[in-house]
XYZ file of C-alpha atoms in Angstrom:
684
model
C -56.600 40.067 -10.898
C -57.687 40.078 -6.731
C -55.295 42.724 -5.390
C -54.842 43.745 -2.028
C -57.512 46.849 -0.869
C -58.013 48.665 2.517
C -57.235 47.637 5.913
C -56.728 43.866 4.136
C -53.636 45.792 1.745
C -51.950 46.453 5.112
C -52.559 44.158 7.834
C -51.236 41.617 4.484
C -48.352 43.698 4.208
C -47.692 44.302 7.560
C -47.579 40.003 7.621
C -45.541 39.007 4.804
C -43.537 35.889 5.960
C -39.721 35.949 4.801
C -37.218 32.915 5.217
C -34.038 33.401 6.886
C -31.047 33.262 4.373
C -28.582 32.620 6.972
C -30.126 29.540 8.103
C -31.037 27.403 4.913
C -28.010 28.287 3.396
C -25.925 27.043 6.653
C -28.990 24.164 6.991
C -28.661 22.825 3.778
C -24.672 23.113 2.485
C -22.562 23.640 5.607
C -19.220 25.495 5.423
C -20.280 26.129 1.616
C -22.883 28.355 2.471
C -21.829 31.281 1.233
C -21.674 29.600 -2.915
C -25.979 29.864 -2.276
C -26.568 32.766 0.159
C -26.936 35.298 -1.778
C -27.084 33.092 -6.173
C -30.775 30.698 -4.677
C -33.724 31.196 -4.212
C -35.630 29.633 -1.394
C -38.599 27.519 -1.222
C -39.874 25.935 2.040
C -42.916 24.566 1.528
C -45.151 21.959 3.793
C -43.607 18.550 2.114
C -40.723 18.404 3.633
C -38.984 16.262 0.817
C -39.882 17.972 -2.163
C -38.390 21.224 0.085
C -34.943 18.487 1.798
C -34.893 18.039 -2.484
C -35.328 21.194 -3.903
C -32.121 22.466 -1.778
C -29.789 19.297 -2.858
C -30.794 19.988 -6.655
C -29.669 23.292 -5.772
C -26.049 21.035 -4.733
C -26.003 19.270 -8.164
C -26.236 22.697 -9.893
C -23.092 23.545 -7.894
C -21.838 21.141 -8.086
C -21.918 20.402 -12.013
C -20.359 24.308 -12.978
C -16.778 23.422 -14.492
C -14.941 26.670 -14.294
C -12.579 26.742 -17.822
C -11.012 29.966 -17.280
C -11.313 32.035 -19.587
C -14.094 30.286 -21.310
C -16.405 30.955 -18.416
C -18.869 28.607 -16.775
C -20.351 25.196 -18.488
C -22.519 22.553 -16.737
C -21.766 18.892 -17.450
C -24.164 15.616 -17.114
C -21.779 13.563 -15.058
C -18.866 14.000 -12.682
C -16.414 11.754 -13.676
C -15.245 11.907 -17.516
C -17.073 10.079 -19.454
C -15.997 8.416 -23.007
C -18.647 9.737 -25.326
C -18.005 13.672 -23.851
C -16.848 16.713 -25.850
C -12.936 16.274 -24.777
C -11.056 18.592 -22.673
C -14.353 20.565 -22.018
C -17.064 17.891 -20.361
C -19.206 19.167 -22.983
C -23.166 16.895 -23.585
C -25.286 19.015 -25.152
C -28.341 16.598 -24.720
C -29.285 17.819 -21.464
C -28.567 21.662 -21.733
C -32.278 22.070 -22.152
C -32.549 20.860 -18.701
C -29.189 22.829 -17.084
C -31.059 26.044 -18.431
C -33.923 25.782 -17.126
C -32.737 25.454 -14.310
C -30.508 27.731 -14.391
C -32.676 30.556 -14.923
C -33.053 30.777 -11.139
C -29.478 30.984 -10.627
C -29.249 34.498 -9.317
C -26.122 34.844 -10.552
C -27.042 34.314 -13.984
C -23.323 34.335 -15.260
C -23.793 30.334 -14.900
C -26.723 30.127 -17.771
C -25.047 32.686 -19.718
C -21.927 31.627 -19.592
C -22.846 28.234 -20.405
C -24.857 29.131 -23.059
C -21.672 31.340 -25.463
C -20.028 27.685 -25.255
C -22.839 26.133 -26.390
C -22.686 28.161 -29.728
C -19.542 29.018 -29.602
C -15.936 28.095 -31.422
C -15.861 24.990 -29.458
C -19.407 23.985 -29.554
C -20.786 20.375 -30.511
C -24.309 20.608 -32.038
C -25.256 17.431 -33.692
C -23.305 15.362 -30.482
C -27.264 14.973 -29.725
C -30.486 15.685 -30.298
C -30.757 19.027 -28.542
C -33.066 22.172 -27.530
C -30.840 24.341 -26.990
C -31.952 27.858 -28.357
C -34.929 27.132 -26.386
C -33.318 26.888 -23.173
C -31.762 30.041 -24.163
C -35.651 31.745 -24.707
C -36.226 29.794 -21.652
C -33.803 31.972 -19.675
C -34.805 35.209 -20.585
C -38.122 35.044 -20.375
C -36.828 35.000 -15.974
C -34.208 37.595 -16.420
C -35.729 39.564 -19.389
C -31.811 40.072 -20.396
C -32.559 40.411 -24.477
C -28.794 40.894 -24.892
C -28.104 38.270 -23.823
C -30.177 35.251 -25.509
C -30.067 37.365 -28.954
C -26.247 37.616 -29.154
C -26.755 33.440 -30.554
C -29.228 34.063 -33.053
C -26.676 33.699 -35.578
C -25.657 30.674 -34.337
C -28.717 28.949 -33.216
C -29.835 29.616 -36.942
C -26.404 28.019 -38.625
C -26.907 24.745 -36.311
C -30.563 24.613 -36.961
C -30.237 24.433 -40.940
C -27.709 21.473 -39.869
C -30.161 19.137 -38.598
C -31.733 19.967 -41.366
C -28.700 18.430 -43.805
C -29.899 14.788 -45.633
C -26.093 13.606 -45.227
C -25.506 13.127 -41.423
C -26.112 9.451 -40.244
C -27.415 9.765 -36.406
C -30.216 12.402 -37.612
C -31.089 14.228 -39.883
C -34.511 15.566 -41.775
C -36.720 13.241 -44.444
C -37.617 16.293 -47.167
C -40.435 13.228 -48.327
C -42.189 13.214 -44.797
C -41.446 16.333 -43.066
C -39.950 15.281 -40.620
C -36.896 15.213 -38.365
C -35.809 11.593 -37.805
C -32.857 10.368 -34.852
C -30.709 7.633 -33.934
C -32.716 6.347 -30.359
C -28.874 6.839 -29.482
C -28.640 9.364 -30.744
C -31.283 11.223 -29.170
C -29.374 9.861 -25.637
C -32.587 7.216 -25.807
C -30.442 3.918 -26.649
C -32.678 -0.014 -26.263
C -36.022 2.437 -27.296
C -39.000 -0.296 -29.305
C -37.285 1.206 -32.237
C -33.466 0.640 -31.814
C -35.315 -3.036 -30.376
C -37.165 -3.903 -32.431
C -34.765 -2.891 -35.599
C -32.504 -5.609 -34.267
C -35.428 -8.044 -34.126
C -34.733 -8.249 -30.330
C -31.504 -9.025 -30.322
C -30.227 -5.808 -29.312
C -30.456 -1.942 -29.958
C -27.544 0.008 -28.704
C -27.351 1.345 -31.490
C -30.133 1.570 -34.719
C -33.509 1.918 -35.101
C -33.736 5.608 -37.391
C -36.905 6.188 -36.527
C -39.344 9.816 -36.558
C -39.660 11.107 -33.076
C -41.836 13.066 -31.371
C -38.459 14.379 -28.924
C -36.439 15.378 -32.281
C -39.181 17.100 -34.489
C -40.272 18.694 -30.746
C -36.729 20.109 -30.250
C -36.789 21.614 -33.821
C -39.610 22.728 -33.273
C -39.478 24.787 -30.002
C -35.532 26.109 -31.411
C -37.429 27.361 -34.368
C -40.328 29.924 -32.118
C -36.870 29.958 -29.804
C -35.418 31.621 -32.849
C -38.720 33.456 -33.857
C -38.728 35.477 -30.600
C -35.085 36.469 -30.638
C -35.527 37.741 -34.075
C -38.665 39.232 -33.011
C -36.423 41.536 -30.420
C -33.653 42.216 -33.056
C -36.394 43.828 -34.830
C -35.922 40.836 -37.637
C -39.306 40.292 -38.883
C -37.482 38.206 -41.949
C -35.962 35.729 -39.866
C -39.074 35.665 -37.385
C -41.268 35.104 -39.855
C -39.416 32.294 -41.271
C -38.872 30.691 -38.685
C -42.056 31.026 -37.258
C -43.804 29.190 -40.435
C -41.254 26.685 -40.063
C -43.005 26.330 -37.186
C -46.174 26.036 -37.736
C -44.872 23.140 -41.033
C -43.184 21.132 -37.921
C -46.325 21.253 -35.790
C -48.919 20.626 -38.606
C -46.394 17.341 -39.332
C -46.370 16.112 -36.148
C -49.980 16.444 -35.251
C -50.695 14.448 -38.673
C -48.032 12.173 -38.604
C -47.207 11.202 -35.346
C -50.464 10.743 -33.841
C -51.631 6.857 -33.359
C -55.298 7.100 -33.126
C -54.481 3.266 -31.500
C -53.112 4.059 -29.758
C -53.137 7.396 -28.807
C -50.368 8.897 -28.134
C -48.019 10.541 -30.001
C -44.775 7.898 -30.693
C -42.590 7.069 -33.449
C -42.147 6.143 -37.356
C -39.193 3.914 -38.152
C -37.424 5.686 -40.584
C -34.338 2.654 -40.949
C -36.112 -0.136 -43.346
C -34.282 -3.633 -43.268
C -36.188 -7.569 -42.950
C -37.478 -6.928 -39.708
C -38.851 -3.532 -39.168
C -40.241 -1.175 -42.738
C -39.630 2.184 -43.270
C -42.891 4.961 -42.130
C -44.396 2.391 -39.724
C -45.312 2.982 -36.646
C -43.263 1.259 -33.765
C -45.260 -1.629 -32.365
C -45.925 0.617 -28.477
C -46.452 3.397 -26.256
C -43.304 5.428 -24.993
C -43.049 7.685 -22.799
C -41.674 10.100 -25.008
C -44.299 10.428 -26.606
C -45.367 13.699 -24.209
C -42.172 15.655 -25.024
C -45.038 17.148 -27.583
C -46.370 19.140 -24.712
C -42.775 19.088 -22.648
C -42.910 22.403 -25.492
C -46.318 22.862 -25.924
C -46.654 21.593 -29.560
C -50.085 19.499 -29.164
C -53.387 21.788 -30.222
C -55.926 22.281 -27.405
C -58.596 19.487 -28.361
C -59.815 16.167 -26.541
C -58.002 13.605 -29.054
C -55.076 14.737 -28.089
C -56.062 15.266 -24.115
C -56.534 11.437 -24.333
C -53.086 10.500 -24.340
C -52.861 12.297 -20.457
C -54.896 8.642 -19.282
C -52.457 6.438 -20.009
C -50.039 8.317 -17.178
C -51.927 7.201 -14.572
C -53.141 3.334 -15.511
C -50.666 1.243 -13.224
C -50.633 -1.448 -16.795
C -49.139 1.862 -18.422
C -46.665 4.061 -16.989
C -47.196 4.429 -14.092
C -45.269 2.482 -11.453
C -45.880 2.855 -7.868
C -41.871 4.588 -7.182
C -42.360 6.555 -10.988
C -42.822 6.957 -14.368
C -41.697 4.191 -16.602
C -39.999 5.048 -20.001
C -42.166 2.411 -22.401
C -45.389 -0.165 -20.811
C -44.626 -3.763 -19.596
C -47.005 -5.347 -22.273
C -44.398 -4.981 -24.777
C -42.357 -8.034 -25.527
C -38.800 -6.583 -24.353
C -39.725 -4.337 -21.335
C -36.656 -4.791 -18.934
C -35.106 -6.978 -20.425
C -31.098 -6.194 -19.701
C -28.795 -6.051 -23.379
C -26.115 -3.843 -22.123
C -23.706 -4.474 -18.912
C -20.380 -3.256 -17.649
C -19.074 -5.847 -15.808
C -21.597 -6.816 -13.843
C -23.586 -3.877 -13.922
C -25.988 -2.625 -15.888
C -26.480 -0.437 -17.813
C -28.630 2.248 -19.547
C -31.442 1.397 -21.049
C -34.930 2.978 -22.348
C -37.384 -0.297 -22.590
C -39.381 0.596 -19.217
C -36.834 2.004 -16.919
C -37.904 4.567 -15.010
C -35.803 8.119 -16.036
C -35.469 11.793 -14.359
C -34.533 13.034 -17.485
C -38.447 11.723 -18.872
C -39.667 12.571 -15.051
C -37.986 15.995 -16.167
C -39.946 16.374 -19.966
C -43.361 15.287 -18.711
C -43.562 17.257 -15.532
C -42.549 19.937 -17.473
C -45.387 19.115 -20.114
C -47.965 17.980 -17.558
C -48.274 21.746 -15.842
C -48.280 23.282 -19.590
C -51.369 21.087 -19.760
C -52.609 22.283 -16.957
C -51.744 25.827 -16.860
C -53.119 26.014 -20.290
C -54.833 23.828 -21.981
C -58.870 24.164 -21.841
C -60.022 21.406 -23.219
C -63.357 19.433 -21.840
C -61.409 16.711 -20.947
C -58.701 18.304 -19.123
C -59.796 18.452 -15.817
C -61.275 14.388 -15.578
C -57.956 12.808 -17.285
C -55.143 15.123 -15.340
C -55.166 17.234 -12.064
C -53.245 19.714 -9.809
C -53.312 16.887 -7.512
C -51.193 13.856 -10.131
C -48.996 16.885 -10.623
C -48.231 17.262 -6.622
C -48.192 13.378 -6.451
C -46.228 13.144 -9.603
C -43.204 15.413 -8.448
C -43.730 13.840 -4.727
C -43.049 9.859 -5.922
C -39.986 12.607 -7.917
C -38.282 13.741 -5.357
C -38.521 9.752 -3.056
C -36.230 8.155 -6.051
C -34.042 10.710 -5.198
C -33.508 9.459 -1.609
C -31.399 6.878 -3.176
C -32.010 3.383 -1.671
C -28.625 1.427 -2.581
C -26.560 4.118 -1.147
C -28.436 3.877 2.214
C -31.558 6.571 1.730
C -28.989 9.987 1.225
C -29.977 12.467 -1.294
C -27.614 11.004 -4.554
C -29.713 10.667 -7.727
C -29.384 8.193 -9.928
C -29.365 7.840 -13.513
C -32.909 5.486 -13.376
C -34.965 3.270 -11.518
C -36.791 0.278 -11.256
C -40.542 1.806 -11.531
C -41.473 -0.725 -9.928
C -39.025 -0.938 -6.668
C -37.976 2.287 -6.479
C -34.214 0.702 -6.452
C -31.574 2.904 -9.082
C -30.542 0.417 -11.966
C -27.532 1.396 -12.849
C -24.937 2.538 -10.366
C -22.354 2.825 -12.128
C -19.200 5.330 -11.233
C -20.238 7.885 -13.973
C -23.341 7.279 -11.810
C -23.754 9.110 -8.546
C -25.936 13.525 -8.412
C -26.305 13.029 -12.261
C -27.248 15.854 -14.292
C -29.709 15.577 -17.088
C -32.675 16.567 -15.179
C -34.498 19.009 -13.530
C -36.719 19.854 -10.575
C -35.970 23.369 -9.115
C -37.544 24.465 -12.709
C -40.526 22.494 -11.491
C -40.952 24.238 -8.032
C -40.452 27.150 -9.488
C -43.089 27.509 -12.623
C -45.725 24.011 -11.895
C -45.661 23.542 -8.170
C -45.043 28.190 -7.192
C -46.978 28.161 -10.292
C -44.244 31.399 -11.577
C -45.217 31.446 -15.405
C -42.569 33.079 -17.037
C -43.117 35.480 -20.142
C -41.677 37.705 -22.025
C -44.625 40.897 -21.614
C -44.295 43.172 -18.809
C -46.777 40.694 -16.760
C -46.374 38.568 -14.225
C -48.273 35.583 -14.054
C -48.697 33.007 -11.382
C -50.598 29.813 -11.108
C -49.827 27.397 -8.598
C -50.568 23.669 -9.222
C -50.524 22.472 -5.823
C -52.623 20.612 -4.762
C -54.192 22.114 -1.209
C -55.065 18.852 0.327
C -51.304 17.822 0.444
C -49.009 21.236 0.355
C -50.637 23.663 3.329
C -47.795 26.108 2.613
C -45.247 27.007 0.726
C -43.116 30.257 0.065
C -40.867 30.977 -2.601
C -38.709 34.218 -1.785
C -35.540 35.919 -3.134
C -36.453 35.186 -6.962
C -34.929 37.231 -9.715
C -37.802 38.004 -12.668
C -37.709 41.108 -14.881
C -35.336 42.304 -12.158
C -37.125 42.003 -9.653
C -37.461 40.017 -6.200
C -40.282 38.106 -7.079
C -42.195 36.033 -3.815
C -45.450 33.806 -3.628
C -47.138 32.496 -0.812
C -49.638 30.042 0.030
C -51.113 29.216 3.659
C -54.555 27.370 3.774
C -55.086 28.316 6.838
C -53.321 30.989 8.328
C -51.590 29.553 10.888
C -47.660 29.295 9.397
C -47.445 32.813 7.495
C -50.259 34.573 9.558
C -51.898 35.213 6.444
C -54.267 32.539 4.543
C -54.629 32.054 0.834
C -52.053 32.607 -2.256
C -50.069 36.237 -1.492
C -47.901 37.577 -4.932
C -44.591 40.056 -3.456
C -42.899 41.634 -5.584
C -39.887 43.928 -4.661
C -40.487 43.293 -1.172
C -44.372 44.364 -1.127
C -47.536 42.287 -1.894
C -48.949 43.274 -4.658
C -51.931 40.692 -5.091
C -53.481 38.085 -3.501
C -56.107 35.283 -3.393
C -58.325 33.064 -0.680
C -57.357 30.179 -2.803
C -54.060 28.421 -5.474
C -56.203 30.562 -8.875
C -54.297 32.022 -10.324
C -52.833 35.683 -10.362
C -51.528 38.466 -12.833
C -49.783 41.249 -11.957
C -48.641 44.524 -14.154
C -44.532 44.051 -13.609
C -42.585 46.566 -15.698
C -39.097 45.312 -16.818
C -35.507 46.687 -14.583
C -32.051 46.178 -16.306
C -30.750 42.611 -13.073
C -27.407 43.117 -11.447
C -24.171 43.294 -13.809
C -22.680 39.748 -14.647
C -18.889 39.622 -12.636
C -16.613 37.730 -14.527
C -13.339 37.494 -12.231
C -11.093 34.399 -15.044
C -9.020 32.141 -12.997
C -6.149 32.316 -14.309
C -4.873 28.290 -12.450
C -7.162 26.625 -14.074
C -6.143 23.843 -16.881
C -8.417 21.628 -18.096
C -5.403 19.107 -20.528
C -2.561 18.028 -17.764
C -0.312 17.976 -20.209
C -1.243 21.973 -20.786
C 0.363 25.006 -18.997
C -1.263 25.432 -15.853
C 1.211 22.067 -14.733
C 0.199 21.155 -11.564
C 2.591 18.924 -9.376
C 2.957 18.067 -5.606
C 5.907 17.768 -2.818
C 5.160 13.697 -2.981
C 6.700 11.200 -4.889
C 5.136 9.103 -7.035
C 2.079 11.067 -6.745
C -0.716 9.874 -8.727
C -1.056 12.605 -11.949
C -4.111 12.716 -12.754
C -5.225 13.247 -9.566
C -2.926 16.143 -8.871
C -4.343 17.724 -12.200
C -7.903 16.705 -11.035
C -7.451 19.894 -7.635
C -6.854 22.298 -11.325
C -9.893 21.074 -13.056
C -12.128 24.009 -12.505
C -14.425 21.625 -10.390
C -15.533 21.489 -7.023
C -17.576 19.299 -4.869
C -18.070 17.738 -2.103
C -20.108 14.661 -1.951
C -18.728 12.715 0.105
C -18.892 8.997 -2.366
C -15.718 7.433 -3.154
C -17.121 6.805 -6.975
C -16.102 10.561 -7.096
C -13.912 12.010 -4.901
C -12.416 15.116 -6.936
C -8.560 16.149 -6.364
C -5.311 15.393 -4.758
C -4.836 13.369 -1.774
C -2.099 13.748 1.337
C -0.747 11.109 2.911
C -1.878 11.318 6.503
C -0.199 13.817 8.391
C 2.755 13.684 10.424
C 3.831 16.844 11.057
C 5.596 17.840 7.615
C 5.207 20.627 5.804
C 3.557 19.850 2.173
C 2.642 21.549 -0.884
C 1.046 21.959 -3.733
C 2.254 24.012 -6.983
C 0.922 25.702 -9.638
C 3.835 26.721 -12.369
C 2.193 28.497 -15.502
C 3.319 29.281 -19.170
C 4.803 32.423 -18.014
C 4.786 35.357 -15.686
C 1.150 35.356 -14.618
C -0.426 37.938 -11.887
C -1.524 36.591 -9.338
C -3.976 38.193 -5.778
C -6.034 35.607 -4.342
C -7.036 32.092 -4.750
C -10.430 30.576 -3.543
C -8.378 26.806 -2.420
C -11.458 23.506 -1.874
C -10.172 21.314 1.273
C -12.699 18.036 1.631
C -13.240 17.242 5.021
C -15.228 13.692 5.873
C -14.286 11.969 9.557
C -15.108 9.300 8.896
C -13.161 8.783 6.116
C -9.381 10.450 7.593
C -10.050 13.665 5.529
C -9.631 17.022 7.751
C -8.842 20.936 7.092
C -4.649 21.013 7.393
C -3.638 22.508 10.435
C -2.670 24.933 8.621
C -1.311 26.805 5.210
C 0.642 29.805 3.352
C 0.868 31.137 0.337
C 4.136 31.587 -1.699
C 4.994 32.505 -5.151
C 8.248 32.448 -6.563
C 10.447 35.230 -7.872
C 13.984 34.770 -9.393
C 14.254 31.553 -8.810
C 13.698 31.753 -4.511
C 10.366 31.023 -2.762
C 8.086 33.928 -0.970
C 5.514 33.627 0.950
C 2.963 36.577 -0.640
C 3.160 39.564 1.163
C 0.860 41.403 2.915
C -1.840 38.340 2.596
C -4.822 37.719 4.559
C -5.711 34.320 4.544
C -8.964 32.617 6.366
C -9.110 30.252 8.663
C -9.300 26.646 6.709
C -13.105 25.664 5.925
C -14.118 21.861 5.615
C -16.361 21.655 2.230
C -16.463 25.332 1.668
C -14.174 28.196 0.050
C -11.065 28.827 2.041
C -10.321 32.386 0.001
C -6.642 34.472 0.453
C -5.657 36.967 -0.600
C -2.219 39.319 -1.174
C -0.578 41.743 -3.121
C -0.554 40.974 -6.511
C 2.582 39.915 -7.746
C 3.810 38.623 -10.978
C 5.299 34.750 -10.969
C 6.425 31.770 -13.413
C 4.878 29.789 -10.109
C 2.985 29.552 -7.118
C 2.873 27.343 -3.806
C 0.101 26.396 -1.564
C 2.126 25.475 1.240
C 0.210 23.353 4.814
C 0.373 20.918 7.265
C -2.134 17.892 7.401
C -3.393 17.042 10.956
C -1.501 14.433 12.789
C -2.633 11.075 11.591
C -5.214 13.127 8.860
C -5.004 13.431 5.291
C -5.631 15.956 3.090
C -7.850 16.108 -0.337
C -7.172 19.869 -1.861
C -10.241 19.622 -4.193
C -9.151 22.931 -5.846
C -6.249 25.606 -5.760
C -8.141 28.579 -8.124
C -6.039 31.650 -8.379
C -6.898 34.820 -9.682
C -5.117 37.785 -11.060
C -7.285 40.064 -8.865
C -8.813 39.609 -5.673
C -11.540 37.884 -6.083
C -14.816 37.540 -2.981
C -16.883 33.811 -3.701
C -19.824 35.061 -1.438
């Protein structure tokens, strides 16, 4: 620990930098800045693309928070509905660990807390895909320190874990003879892997190819550890010991059986046995999934296992010019396209670069660089490699197929950087992480359960001359981490760690710093419930509009709990009016019974090139005794484009409410969401 003393302390204390939250929120989020201003940590760096993508990823996070009304918020994977999601919530658990790890840095705990409650609640679907949900909840606890939030799901976590131990599941489960978990690659969210393609004889690979994979076994390992750690928090020593031992057993078996010394990599073994492949044989090539054990700190710290990392940087293996390949070009069916939607290519894992697995690899690399200490490690991968790969990952967010705008899609050609899929479901895809990679990797905040704040940045000082991350809620404290190579940017050179606005430790270089920090109770969660949200278009509340023969799906979209302002037509969200001609229009919500209403959050989309703008004027009306009347004592804020327009009034009981408005002459109005509350809510 390197403490600041005497005059040096006073100098740094006086020269602590602070980022301008209002300016940054306005720059990156425009009229929607109010949602972000007090919810996200701020970050700046000398490398613009990493900084810009950091804020873009918060935009993705915000867009994928779906309000379910009384069931709280969940994080979605796609903006548009897809056929394989759980209805009607749009739940897809394969991305849940990414969602929870990103969400743990949101200063508003509601989103990750609600999401965890849904994942383990009555509407759960825990075997939809392979998952590491328990670990995601534990990772959230490591940041906020709120034990009650995390331990609330301990019983459900155990039930889900035990469910994976059944041998009766058709697409994944436990093989008692091998003491390993197996999974169909499709159920592992990775269709067209070596296992599934080869199991089909090279003919297909969408389904089938059941295999003992590094992924599912790493997930069960880390889920067992999470359950053990959460049980310790509750003083349940017997439960903790049981799951700790299960984790030990999984770790030992994975290392003994899934490590292939010829390939120097963790790889699949076949569960399936047919005329093409044989049960328990290794697959015939390396895949990027072999790094997932390090994502969850499973492998021992040995030179033998460390050798796997040399393949990551080899241009003939995983390292493409613009991304990491999911398997190597030497594979017979590398990049062979099997599946299409019309003329457009569909998702495959036989070579394309995926943000999904890139996130896992970078998390594993950060772990490896942070606390694996083999003598071989320094000669294989370095902080320079982490910084380069993070920047390479940032650059694919600038979509080459959409004019270079920030728009993350599903998968990419690692050699060209161009998106592959490009389907209507693909824009602004949320099955990966980036915020967490910046804060835990580049900035180096290593979340812990004890009363220690540990910082070990992986930024390469030759590339990153300065960075600052602040307004980070950690164990109930406001922390900040600042680096300035030569003092030219912030006025103080070196690495500085701040707690609650005071510099507490420093280093002249990007070195590990540990600081004592006593956990405090973080702010309570505010949970206003929107009475207007409806996931099922045939149930109450119901939307209706003044325009005859309007699209019923679009009408429902204005009360479906989803808000974003992306301009891409693929993800248009809400109800569109005709171009204004001076006529008054309305959007109505009908309740099944008399309902108290007191405020609204109204989201209007605007885009001048597409002909959308805010209405010329609007007001809120309620139906009382069969008569429409303006709400009383109304406070209607000025209509806001691509942000939240707020309205409040004296609370009233009604069975229907209207948003009445007049579009500007020649301009259409898109009502993204008309969200109504039974109490006064301030979205700031």
